[in-house]
PDB file of C-alpha atoms in Angstrom:
ATOM      1  CA  UNK A 276     126.388 121.694  92.489  1.00  0.00           C
ATOM      2  CA  UNK A 277     126.033 125.249  91.340  1.00  0.00           C
ATOM      3  CA  UNK A 278     123.869 125.491  87.825  1.00  0.00           C
ATOM      4  CA  UNK A 279     123.749 121.551  87.586  1.00  0.00           C
ATOM      5  CA  UNK A 280     121.470 120.900  84.661  1.00  0.00           C
ATOM      6  CA  UNK A 281     120.533 117.777  82.677  1.00  0.00           C
ATOM      7  CA  UNK A 282     123.705 118.851  80.159  1.00  0.00           C
ATOM      8  CA  UNK A 283     126.091 117.627  82.634  1.00  0.00           C
ATOM      9  CA  UNK A 284     124.312 114.136  83.104  1.00  0.00           C
ATOM     10  CA  UNK A 285     127.342 111.828  82.282  1.00  0.00           C
ATOM     11  CA  UNK A 286     126.983 109.429  79.498  1.00  0.00           C
ATOM     12  CA  UNK A 287     125.216 106.656  80.158  1.00  0.00           C
ATOM     13  CA  UNK A 288     125.940 104.014  77.714  1.00  0.00           C
ATOM     14  CA  UNK A 289     125.561 100.628  78.529  1.00  0.00           C
ATOM     15  CA  UNK A 290     123.545 101.322  81.771  1.00  0.00           C
ATOM     16  CA  UNK A 291     120.453 100.225  82.316  1.00  0.00           C
ATOM     17  CA  UNK A 292     117.831 101.879  84.778  1.00  0.00           C
ATOM     18  CA  UNK A 293     114.412 101.426  86.147  1.00  0.00           C
ATOM     19  CA  UNK A 294     112.034 104.363  87.186  1.00  0.00           C
ATOM     20  CA  UNK A 295     108.878 103.986  88.378  1.00  0.00           C
ATOM     21  CA  UNK A 296     106.085 106.234  87.807  1.00  0.00           C
ATOM     22  CA  UNK A 297     107.865 106.978  84.603  1.00  0.00           C
ATOM     23  CA  UNK A 298     104.507 107.839  82.387  1.00  0.00           C
ATOM     24  CA  UNK A 299     104.517 111.626  83.641  1.00  0.00           C
ATOM     25  CA  UNK A 300     105.577 113.820  85.600  1.00  0.00           C
ATOM     26  CA  UNK A 301     109.335 113.777  87.439  1.00  0.00           C
ATOM     27  CA  UNK A 302     109.592 110.638  86.531  1.00  0.00           C
ATOM     28  CA  UNK A 303     108.808 110.729  82.726  1.00  0.00           C
ATOM     29  CA  UNK A 304     111.687 113.787  82.615  1.00  0.00           C
ATOM     30  CA  UNK A 305     114.091 111.477  84.634  1.00  0.00           C
ATOM     31  CA  UNK A 306     113.726 108.477  82.031  1.00  0.00           C
ATOM     32  CA  UNK A 307     113.807 111.024  78.965  1.00  0.00           C
ATOM     33  CA  UNK A 308     117.051 112.610  80.170  1.00  0.00           C
ATOM     34  CA  UNK A 309     119.027 109.423  81.291  1.00  0.00           C
ATOM     35  CA  UNK A 310     117.934 107.643  77.816  1.00  0.00           C
ATOM     36  CA  UNK A 311     119.098 110.831  75.703  1.00  0.00           C
ATOM     37  CA  UNK A 312     122.553 109.927  77.523  1.00  0.00           C
ATOM     38  CA  UNK A 313     122.544 106.530  76.353  1.00  0.00           C
ATOM     39  CA  UNK A 314     120.994 104.280  79.199  1.00  0.00           C
ATOM     40  CA  UNK A 315     118.630 101.598  78.496  1.00  0.00           C
ATOM     41  CA  UNK A 316     115.369 102.774  80.520  1.00  0.00           C
ATOM     42  CA  UNK A 317     112.267 100.419  82.152  1.00  0.00           C
ATOM     43  CA  UNK A 318     109.166 103.025  82.506  1.00  0.00           C
ATOM     44  CA  UNK A 319     107.522 101.081  85.308  1.00  0.00           C
ATOM     45  CA  UNK A 320     104.262 102.358  85.582  1.00  0.00           C
ATOM     46  CA  UNK A 321     100.753 101.248  87.119  1.00  0.00           C
ATOM     47  CA  UNK A 322      98.960 102.123  83.558  1.00  0.00           C
ATOM     48  CA  UNK A 323      99.757 100.366  80.942  1.00  0.00           C
ATOM     49  CA  UNK A 324      97.651 102.399  78.458  1.00  0.00           C
ATOM     50  CA  UNK A 325      99.310 105.405  79.931  1.00  0.00           C
ATOM     51  CA  UNK A 326     102.881 103.626  79.849  1.00  0.00           C
ATOM     52  CA  UNK A 327     103.039 102.814  76.264  1.00  0.00           C
ATOM     53  CA  UNK A 328     101.689 106.397  75.570  1.00  0.00           C
ATOM     54  CA  UNK A 329     104.661 107.791  77.209  1.00  0.00           C
ATOM     55  CA  UNK A 330     107.300 105.125  75.485  1.00  0.00           C
ATOM     56  CA  UNK A 331     105.585 106.658  72.437  1.00  0.00           C
ATOM     57  CA  UNK A 332     106.169 110.414  73.433  1.00  0.00           C
ATOM     58  CA  UNK A 333     109.595 109.731  74.820  1.00  0.00           C
ATOM     59  CA  UNK A 334     110.605 108.081  71.309  1.00  0.00           C
ATOM     60  CA  UNK A 335     109.038 110.971  69.593  1.00  0.00           C
ATOM     61  CA  UNK A 336     111.411 113.030  71.392  1.00  0.00           C
ATOM     62  CA  UNK A 337     114.547 111.378  71.838  1.00  0.00           C
ATOM     63  CA  UNK A 338     114.078 109.311  68.732  1.00  0.00           C
ATOM     64  CA  UNK A 339     117.128 106.880  68.854  1.00  0.00           C
ATOM     65  CA  UNK A 340     116.431 106.123  73.003  1.00  0.00           C
ATOM     66  CA  UNK A 341     116.602 102.484  74.041  1.00  0.00           C
ATOM     67  CA  UNK A 342     113.024 102.219  76.108  1.00  0.00           C
ATOM     68  CA  UNK A 343     110.348  99.922  76.855  1.00  0.00           C
ATOM     69  CA  UNK A 344     107.442  99.973  79.149  1.00  0.00           C
ATOM     70  CA  UNK A 345     106.828  96.853  81.865  1.00  0.00           C
ATOM     71  CA  UNK A 346     103.765  97.031  84.257  1.00  0.00           C
ATOM     72  CA  UNK A 347     104.327  97.801  88.156  1.00  0.00           C
ATOM     73  CA  UNK A 348     101.604  98.768  90.572  1.00  0.00           C
ATOM     74  CA  UNK A 349     103.383  99.665  94.013  1.00  0.00           C
ATOM     75  CA  UNK A 350     100.223  99.302  95.465  1.00  0.00           C
ATOM     76  CA  UNK A 351      99.822  95.712  94.504  1.00  0.00           C
ATOM     77  CA  UNK A 352     102.730  93.776  96.048  1.00  0.00           C
ATOM     78  CA  UNK A 353     102.269  90.613  94.156  1.00  0.00           C
ATOM     79  CA  UNK A 354     102.486  92.748  91.184  1.00  0.00           C
ATOM     80  CA  UNK A 355     105.925  94.323  92.699  1.00  0.00           C
ATOM     81  CA  UNK A 356     107.143  90.800  92.949  1.00  0.00           C
ATOM     82  CA  UNK A 357     106.096  89.800  89.174  1.00  0.00           C
ATOM     83  CA  UNK A 358     107.801  92.769  87.749  1.00  0.00           C
ATOM     84  CA  UNK A 359     110.867  91.675  89.971  1.00  0.00           C
ATOM     85  CA  UNK A 360     110.543  87.827  88.846  1.00  0.00           C
ATOM     86  CA  UNK A 361     110.196  89.047  85.233  1.00  0.00           C
ATOM     87  CA  UNK A 362     113.631  91.216  85.333  1.00  0.00           C
ATOM     88  CA  UNK A 363     115.779  89.747  82.967  1.00  0.00           C
ATOM     89  CA  UNK A 364     119.058  91.738  82.216  1.00  0.00           C
ATOM     90  CA  UNK A 365     122.204  91.055  83.650  1.00  0.00           C
ATOM     91  CA  UNK A 366     122.636  94.236  85.347  1.00  0.00           C
ATOM     92  CA  UNK A 367     120.584  96.875  87.477  1.00  0.00           C
ATOM     93  CA  UNK A 368     122.438 100.005  87.427  1.00  0.00           C
ATOM     94  CA  UNK A 369     120.104 102.950  88.533  1.00  0.00           C
ATOM     95  CA  UNK A 370     116.725 102.280  90.567  1.00  0.00           C
ATOM     96  CA  UNK A 371     115.006 105.326  90.735  1.00  0.00           C
ATOM     97  CA  UNK A 372     112.256 104.768  93.610  1.00  0.00           C
ATOM     98  CA  UNK A 373     110.076 108.143  92.235  1.00  0.00           C
ATOM     99  CA  UNK A 374     106.325 106.666  91.937  1.00  0.00           C
ATOM    100  CA  UNK A 375     104.128 108.364  94.673  1.00  0.00           C
ATOM    101  CA  UNK A 376     100.789 109.511  95.753  1.00  0.00           C
ATOM    102  CA  UNK A 377      99.764 112.714  97.879  1.00  0.00           C
ATOM    103  CA  UNK A 378      97.175 113.914 100.047  1.00  0.00           C
ATOM    104  CA  UNK A 379      94.719 111.116  98.876  1.00  0.00           C
ATOM    105  CA  UNK A 380      91.582 110.456 101.287  1.00  0.00           C
ATOM    106  CA  UNK A 381      91.561 107.119 103.078  1.00  0.00           C
ATOM    107  CA  UNK A 382      91.778 104.311 100.929  1.00  0.00           C
ATOM    108  CA  UNK A 383      93.953 101.114 101.271  1.00  0.00           C
ATOM    109  CA  UNK A 384      96.087  99.213  98.766  1.00  0.00           C
ATOM    110  CA  UNK A 385      95.671  95.732  97.328  1.00  0.00           C
ATOM    111  CA  UNK A 386      97.185  94.240 100.635  1.00  0.00           C
ATOM    112  CA  UNK A 387      95.385  96.477 103.164  1.00  0.00           C
ATOM    113  CA  UNK A 388      98.031  99.136 103.637  1.00  0.00           C
ATOM    114  CA  UNK A 389      96.606 102.940 104.046  1.00  0.00           C
ATOM    115  CA  UNK A 390      97.638 103.702 100.674  1.00  0.00           C
ATOM    116  CA  UNK A 391     100.267 106.595 101.057  1.00  0.00           C
ATOM    117  CA  UNK A 392     102.497 104.292 102.839  1.00  0.00           C
ATOM    118  CA  UNK A 393     101.784 101.649 101.035  1.00  0.00           C
ATOM    119  CA  UNK A 394     102.563 103.170  97.915  1.00  0.00           C
ATOM    120  CA  UNK A 395     105.427 105.663  98.275  1.00  0.00           C
ATOM    121  CA  UNK A 396     107.296 103.329 101.417  1.00  0.00           C
ATOM    122  CA  UNK A 397     106.269  99.821 100.900  1.00  0.00           C
ATOM    123  CA  UNK A 398     105.621  99.414  97.483  1.00  0.00           C
ATOM    124  CA  UNK A 399     109.433 100.684  97.125  1.00  0.00           C
ATOM    125  CA  UNK A 400     111.018  98.498 100.181  1.00  0.00           C
ATOM    126  CA  UNK A 401     109.582  95.145  98.112  1.00  0.00           C
ATOM    127  CA  UNK A 402     110.930  96.472  94.853  1.00  0.00           C
ATOM    128  CA  UNK A 403     114.702  97.585  96.208  1.00  0.00           C
ATOM    129  CA  UNK A 404     114.943  94.246  98.294  1.00  0.00           C
ATOM    130  CA  UNK A 405     113.684  92.103  95.066  1.00  0.00           C
ATOM    131  CA  UNK A 406     116.179  93.602  92.841  1.00  0.00           C
ATOM    132  CA  UNK A 407     119.206  94.102  95.061  1.00  0.00           C
ATOM    133  CA  UNK A 408     120.836  90.976  93.945  1.00  0.00           C
ATOM    134  CA  UNK A 409     121.239  92.683  90.300  1.00  0.00           C
ATOM    135  CA  UNK A 410     122.116  96.026  91.801  1.00  0.00           C
ATOM    136  CA  UNK A 411     124.719  94.317  93.822  1.00  0.00           C
ATOM    137  CA  UNK A 412     125.824  92.463  90.773  1.00  0.00           C
ATOM    138  CA  UNK A 413     126.177  95.664  89.257  1.00  0.00           C
ATOM    139  CA  UNK A 414     129.343  97.569  89.825  1.00  0.00           C
ATOM    140  CA  UNK A 415     128.044 101.164  90.934  1.00  0.00           C
ATOM    141  CA  UNK A 416     124.583 100.772  91.104  1.00  0.00           C
ATOM    142  CA  UNK A 417     122.809 103.232  92.720  1.00  0.00           C
ATOM    143  CA  UNK A 418     119.173 103.586  94.364  1.00  0.00           C
ATOM    144  CA  UNK A 419     117.790 107.307  94.770  1.00  0.00           C
ATOM    145  CA  UNK A 420     114.700 107.137  96.196  1.00  0.00           C
ATOM    146  CA  UNK A 421     112.158 110.535  95.618  1.00  0.00           C
ATOM    147  CA  UNK A 422     111.172 112.158  99.214  1.00  0.00           C
ATOM    148  CA  UNK A 423     109.551 115.327 100.037  1.00  0.00           C
ATOM    149  CA  UNK A 424     110.806 118.557 101.745  1.00  0.00           C
ATOM    150  CA  UNK A 425     107.291 117.910 103.236  1.00  0.00           C
ATOM    151  CA  UNK A 426     108.776 115.171 105.029  1.00  0.00           C
ATOM    152  CA  UNK A 427     109.226 117.964 107.678  1.00  0.00           C
ATOM    153  CA  UNK A 428     105.283 117.714 108.479  1.00  0.00           C
ATOM    154  CA  UNK A 429     105.745 114.613 110.478  1.00  0.00           C
ATOM    155  CA  UNK A 430     107.702 112.030 112.067  1.00  0.00           C
ATOM    156  CA  UNK A 431     106.510 108.103 111.633  1.00  0.00           C
ATOM    157  CA  UNK A 432     104.441 106.785 113.815  1.00  0.00           C
ATOM    158  CA  UNK A 433     105.993 103.019 114.470  1.00  0.00           C
ATOM    159  CA  UNK A 434     102.744 102.165 116.385  1.00  0.00           C
ATOM    160  CA  UNK A 435     100.495 103.390 113.776  1.00  0.00           C
ATOM    161  CA  UNK A 436     102.006 102.870 110.142  1.00  0.00           C
ATOM    162  CA  UNK A 437      98.822 102.963 108.770  1.00  0.00           C
ATOM    163  CA  UNK A 438      97.411 105.673 109.960  1.00  0.00           C
ATOM    164  CA  UNK A 439      94.292 103.767 111.174  1.00  0.00           C
ATOM    165  CA  UNK A 440      94.135 105.807 114.882  1.00  0.00           C
ATOM    166  CA  UNK A 441      93.753 109.473 113.344  1.00  0.00           C
ATOM    167  CA  UNK A 442      94.093 109.896 109.377  1.00  0.00           C
ATOM    168  CA  UNK A 443      95.435 113.071 108.268  1.00  0.00           C
ATOM    169  CA  UNK A 444      95.813 113.364 104.525  1.00  0.00           C
ATOM    170  CA  UNK A 445      98.830 115.656 104.750  1.00  0.00           C
ATOM    171  CA  UNK A 446     100.184 114.403 107.590  1.00  0.00           C
ATOM    172  CA  UNK A 447     100.263 110.768 106.382  1.00  0.00           C
ATOM    173  CA  UNK A 448     101.824 112.139 103.043  1.00  0.00           C
ATOM    174  CA  UNK A 449     104.558 113.532 105.877  1.00  0.00           C
ATOM    175  CA  UNK A 450     104.919 110.514 107.438  1.00  0.00           C
ATOM    176  CA  UNK A 451     105.524 108.181 104.178  1.00  0.00           C
ATOM    177  CA  UNK A 452     108.230 110.768 102.858  1.00  0.00           C
ATOM    178  CA  UNK A 453     109.825 110.778 106.223  1.00  0.00           C
ATOM    179  CA  UNK A 454     109.565 106.741 105.609  1.00  0.00           C
ATOM    180  CA  UNK A 455     111.524 107.240 102.470  1.00  0.00           C
ATOM    181  CA  UNK A 456     114.257 109.201 104.173  1.00  0.00           C
ATOM    182  CA  UNK A 457     115.168 106.522 106.614  1.00  0.00           C
ATOM    183  CA  UNK A 458     114.591 104.225 104.395  1.00  0.00           C
ATOM    184  CA  UNK A 459     117.555 105.535 102.626  1.00  0.00           C
ATOM    185  CA  UNK A 460     119.445 105.797 105.783  1.00  0.00           C
ATOM    186  CA  UNK A 461     119.180 102.392 107.027  1.00  0.00           C
ATOM    187  CA  UNK A 462     119.761 101.128 103.575  1.00  0.00           C
ATOM    188  CA  UNK A 463     123.114 103.182 103.142  1.00  0.00           C
ATOM    189  CA  UNK A 464     124.059 101.829 106.440  1.00  0.00           C
ATOM    190  CA  UNK A 465     123.424  98.276 105.762  1.00  0.00           C
ATOM    191  CA  UNK A 466     125.073  98.341 102.625  1.00  0.00           C
ATOM    192  CA  UNK A 467     128.230 100.023 103.957  1.00  0.00           C
ATOM    193  CA  UNK A 468     128.175  97.332 106.769  1.00  0.00           C
ATOM    194  CA  UNK A 469     128.112  94.357 103.804  1.00  0.00           C
ATOM    195  CA  UNK A 470     131.243  96.277 102.149  1.00  0.00           C
ATOM    196  CA  UNK A 471     128.851  96.589  98.741  1.00  0.00           C
ATOM    197  CA  UNK A 472     129.637  99.541  96.443  1.00  0.00           C
ATOM    198  CA  UNK A 473     125.779 100.028  95.696  1.00  0.00           C
ATOM    199  CA  UNK A 474     124.939 103.697  96.478  1.00  0.00           C
ATOM    200  CA  UNK A 475     121.433 104.725  98.232  1.00  0.00           C
ATOM    201  CA  UNK A 476     120.662 108.556  97.693  1.00  0.00           C
ATOM    202  CA  UNK A 477     117.459 110.436  98.201  1.00  0.00           C
ATOM    203  CA  UNK A 478     116.551 113.538  96.270  1.00  0.00           C
ATOM    204  CA  UNK A 479     113.290 115.635  96.323  1.00  0.00           C
ATOM    205  CA  UNK A 480     112.097 118.268  93.768  1.00  0.00           C
ATOM    206  CA  UNK A 481     111.140 121.443  95.519  1.00  0.00           C
ATOM    207  CA  UNK A 482     107.825 122.483  94.454  1.00  0.00           C
ATOM    208  CA  UNK A 483     107.414 121.292  90.707  1.00  0.00           C
ATOM    209  CA  UNK A 484     104.022 121.236  88.708  1.00  0.00           C
ATOM    210  CA  UNK A 485     102.708 117.892  88.128  1.00  0.00           C
ATOM    211  CA  UNK A 486      99.604 115.945  88.755  1.00  0.00           C
ATOM    212  CA  UNK A 487     100.633 114.729  91.821  1.00  0.00           C
ATOM    213  CA  UNK A 488      98.842 118.312  93.697  1.00  0.00           C
ATOM    214  CA  UNK A 489      95.803 117.959  92.371  1.00  0.00           C
ATOM    215  CA  UNK A 490      95.279 113.880  92.008  1.00  0.00           C
ATOM    216  CA  UNK A 491      93.767 113.733  95.548  1.00  0.00           C
ATOM    217  CA  UNK A 492      91.244 116.732  95.038  1.00  0.00           C
ATOM    218  CA  UNK A 493      90.166 115.694  91.567  1.00  0.00           C
ATOM    219  CA  UNK A 494      89.293 112.191  92.974  1.00  0.00           C
ATOM    220  CA  UNK A 495      87.027 113.397  95.397  1.00  0.00           C
ATOM    221  CA  UNK A 496      85.345 115.686  92.826  1.00  0.00           C
ATOM    222  CA  UNK A 497      86.158 118.838  94.699  1.00  0.00           C
ATOM    223  CA  UNK A 498      86.482 121.293  91.485  1.00  0.00           C
ATOM    224  CA  UNK A 499      87.374 124.482  93.265  1.00  0.00           C
ATOM    225  CA  UNK A 500      90.015 123.079  95.246  1.00  0.00           C
ATOM    226  CA  UNK A 501      91.378 121.701  91.976  1.00  0.00           C
ATOM    227  CA  UNK A 502      91.211 125.148  90.132  1.00  0.00           C
ATOM    228  CA  UNK A 503      93.279 126.469  93.281  1.00  0.00           C
ATOM    229  CA  UNK A 504      95.728 123.869  93.198  1.00  0.00           C
ATOM    230  CA  UNK A 505      96.328 124.105  89.626  1.00  0.00           C
ATOM    231  CA  UNK A 506      96.148 128.213  89.751  1.00  0.00           C
ATOM    232  CA  UNK A 507      99.292 127.638  92.651  1.00  0.00           C
ATOM    233  CA  UNK A 508     101.033 125.394  90.179  1.00  0.00           C
ATOM    234  CA  UNK A 509     101.224 128.088  87.023  1.00  0.00           C
ATOM    235  CA  UNK A 510     101.939 130.886  89.471  1.00  0.00           C
ATOM    236  CA  UNK A 511     104.642 129.128  91.991  1.00  0.00           C
ATOM    237  CA  UNK A 512     106.045 125.708  91.090  1.00  0.00           C
ATOM    238  CA  UNK A 513     109.159 125.146  88.767  1.00  0.00           C
ATOM    239  CA  UNK A 514     108.517 122.643  85.567  1.00  0.00           C
ATOM    240  CA  UNK A 515     108.576 119.186  86.068  1.00  0.00           C
ATOM    241  CA  UNK A 516     111.866 119.276  84.092  1.00  0.00           C
ATOM    242  CA  UNK A 517     113.235 121.386  86.678  1.00  0.00           C
ATOM    243  CA  UNK A 518     111.864 119.589  89.389  1.00  0.00           C
ATOM    244  CA  UNK A 519     113.491 116.358  88.231  1.00  0.00           C
ATOM    245  CA  UNK A 520     117.196 117.841  88.221  1.00  0.00           C
ATOM    246  CA  UNK A 521     117.854 116.763  91.822  1.00  0.00           C
ATOM    247  CA  UNK A 522     116.684 112.956  90.796  1.00  0.00           C
ATOM    248  CA  UNK A 523     119.081 112.693  88.398  1.00  0.00           C
ATOM    249  CA  UNK A 524     122.273 114.616  90.018  1.00  0.00           C
ATOM    250  CA  UNK A 525     121.542 111.972  92.748  1.00  0.00           C
ATOM    251  CA  UNK A 526     121.645 109.465  90.198  1.00  0.00           C
ATOM    252  CA  UNK A 527     124.381 110.393  87.990  1.00  0.00           C
ATOM    253  CA  UNK A 528     126.802 112.931  89.318  1.00  0.00           C
ATOM    254  CA  UNK A 529     129.928 112.207  90.516  1.00  0.00           C
ATOM    255  CA  UNK A 530     130.650 112.422  94.409  1.00  0.00           C
ATOM    256  CA  UNK A 531     127.356 111.723  95.435  1.00  0.00           C
ATOM    257  CA  UNK A 532     127.360 110.482  98.871  1.00  0.00           C
ATOM    258  CA  UNK A 533     125.754 107.837 100.681  1.00  0.00           C
ATOM    259  CA  UNK A 534     122.516 109.071 102.105  1.00  0.00           C
ATOM    260  CA  UNK A 535     122.785 112.342 100.765  1.00  0.00           C
ATOM    261  CA  UNK A 536     119.334 114.198 100.368  1.00  0.00           C
ATOM    262  CA  UNK A 537     119.366 116.481  97.000  1.00  0.00           C
ATOM    263  CA  UNK A 538     117.036 119.330  96.406  1.00  0.00           C
ATOM    264  CA  UNK A 539     116.559 122.536  94.754  1.00  0.00           C
ATOM    265  CA  UNK A 540     118.493 125.195  96.564  1.00  0.00           C
ATOM    266  CA  UNK A 541     118.756 127.630  98.009  1.00  0.00           C
ATOM    267  CA  UNK A 542     115.373 127.550  99.664  1.00  0.00           C
ATOM    268  CA  UNK A 543     114.204 123.781  98.727  1.00  0.00           C
ATOM    269  CA  UNK A 544     111.684 125.181  96.536  1.00  0.00           C
ATOM    270  CA  UNK A 545     113.032 125.789  92.899  1.00  0.00           C
ATOM    271  CA  UNK A 546     116.537 126.152  91.511  1.00  0.00           C
ATOM    272  CA  UNK A 547     119.611 123.802  90.589  1.00  0.00           C
ATOM    273  CA  UNK A 548     120.225 120.426  93.049  1.00  0.00           C
ATOM    274  CA  UNK A 549     122.360 121.342  96.303  1.00  0.00           C
ATOM    275  CA  UNK A 550     122.253 119.395  99.533  1.00  0.00           C
ATOM    276  CA  UNK A 551     118.940 119.851 101.261  1.00  0.00           C
ATOM    277  CA  UNK A 552     117.799 120.582 104.768  1.00  0.00           C
ATOM    278  CA  UNK A 553     116.491 117.268 106.350  1.00  0.00           C
ATOM    279  CA  UNK A 554     114.721 116.791 109.583  1.00  0.00           C
ATOM    280  CA  UNK A 555     116.943 115.342 112.600  1.00  0.00           C
ATOM    281  CA  UNK A 556     114.487 112.242 113.088  1.00  0.00           C
ATOM    282  CA  UNK A 557     115.354 110.893 109.532  1.00  0.00           C
ATOM    283  CA  UNK A 558     118.631 109.812 110.478  1.00  0.00           C
ATOM    284  CA  UNK A 559     117.552 108.281 113.479  1.00  0.00           C
ATOM    285  CA  UNK A 560     119.431 104.465 113.647  1.00  0.00           C
ATOM    286  CA  UNK A 561     116.855 103.272 115.944  1.00  0.00           C
ATOM    287  CA  UNK A 562     114.218 104.591 113.981  1.00  0.00           C
ATOM    288  CA  UNK A 563     115.537 103.600 110.586  1.00  0.00           C
ATOM    289  CA  UNK A 564     116.087  99.727 112.102  1.00  0.00           C
ATOM    290  CA  UNK A 565     112.711  99.606 113.535  1.00  0.00           C
ATOM    291  CA  UNK A 566     110.890 100.973 110.075  1.00  0.00           C
ATOM    292  CA  UNK A 567     113.130  98.182 108.423  1.00  0.00           C
ATOM    293  CA  UNK A 568     112.005  95.421 110.757  1.00  0.00           C
ATOM    294  CA  UNK A 569     108.437  96.319 110.314  1.00  0.00           C
ATOM    295  CA  UNK A 570     108.467  96.973 106.825  1.00  0.00           C
ATOM    296  CA  UNK A 571     110.097  93.506 106.262  1.00  0.00           C
ATOM    297  CA  UNK A 572     106.942  92.497 108.523  1.00  0.00           C
ATOM    298  CA  UNK A 573     104.718  93.741 106.139  1.00  0.00           C
ATOM    299  CA  UNK A 574     105.749  92.866 103.175  1.00  0.00           C
ATOM    300  CA  UNK A 575     107.572  89.532 103.601  1.00  0.00           C
ATOM    301  CA  UNK A 576     110.359  90.949 102.060  1.00  0.00           C
ATOM    302  CA  UNK A 577     113.778  90.228 103.209  1.00  0.00           C
ATOM    303  CA  UNK A 578     117.526  91.481 101.656  1.00  0.00           C
ATOM    304  CA  UNK A 579     119.507  88.773 100.924  1.00  0.00           C
ATOM    305  CA  UNK A 580     123.344  89.606 100.862  1.00  0.00           C
ATOM    306  CA  UNK A 581     122.977  92.765 103.376  1.00  0.00           C
ATOM    307  CA  UNK A 582     124.500  92.682 106.812  1.00  0.00           C
ATOM    308  CA  UNK A 583     122.277  94.182 109.577  1.00  0.00           C
TER     309      UNK A 583
END
């Protein structure tokens, strides 16, 4: 992985990718670089205005890009189902579960789930399950889910997945990112058991400067906190372009292993893609199975075609 950059992305001609949250930050860079290498890229975004603007911007940067916007609100399972039902491509080579929210005040999704758990995990769990038939039908397809080094803040609480007993925004964020890793762990296990060649892997950006860090404090009108966070981004964080590299590596590099976790090395904050440390609880088979069963129950989505 030493010094791996976007220039090392293999040719993606003839491949189709869906990137969630692709209107800005890591998702936008991921979509742009896949398109630059020839992939047909679907920018799956909640806001039509921002999604269309992102497509226009991307076409200015990569004039021959094959890209389109499609509406997807991961905080609304009806929207997730509509997106999957309308997916009309014969193949799906890459599903990049990138979109996310961070450290928000306590809010609920359209379906009543705590927003960080609902958007970061349940929305992507449902989306992946609904698109699974296309992934299984496409040789060497990959599902890459973006987690965070901050998963180390907390293990999931299977008895309180919606943080109803005691909500602490950063703990809830950490739990949602742990859920991402447990999802990848269990999905990889089920894919292997089923003999599928679809690969499930995870990545994280380290400390990358995006609007994710300021969204929560901006929502609450905390101007001083917003300025402090923005200053930290300017002084300490790497760029979104650098932060997207672990995702692009997991999505395109040869010899990526199932259930791998790629982040910036060597300390996990910035640098070229490298194998990342992960908390031991994210490799717990029993926890993965329990979260999977709970996620099926909450979303109503079952992964047809996979053995359990």
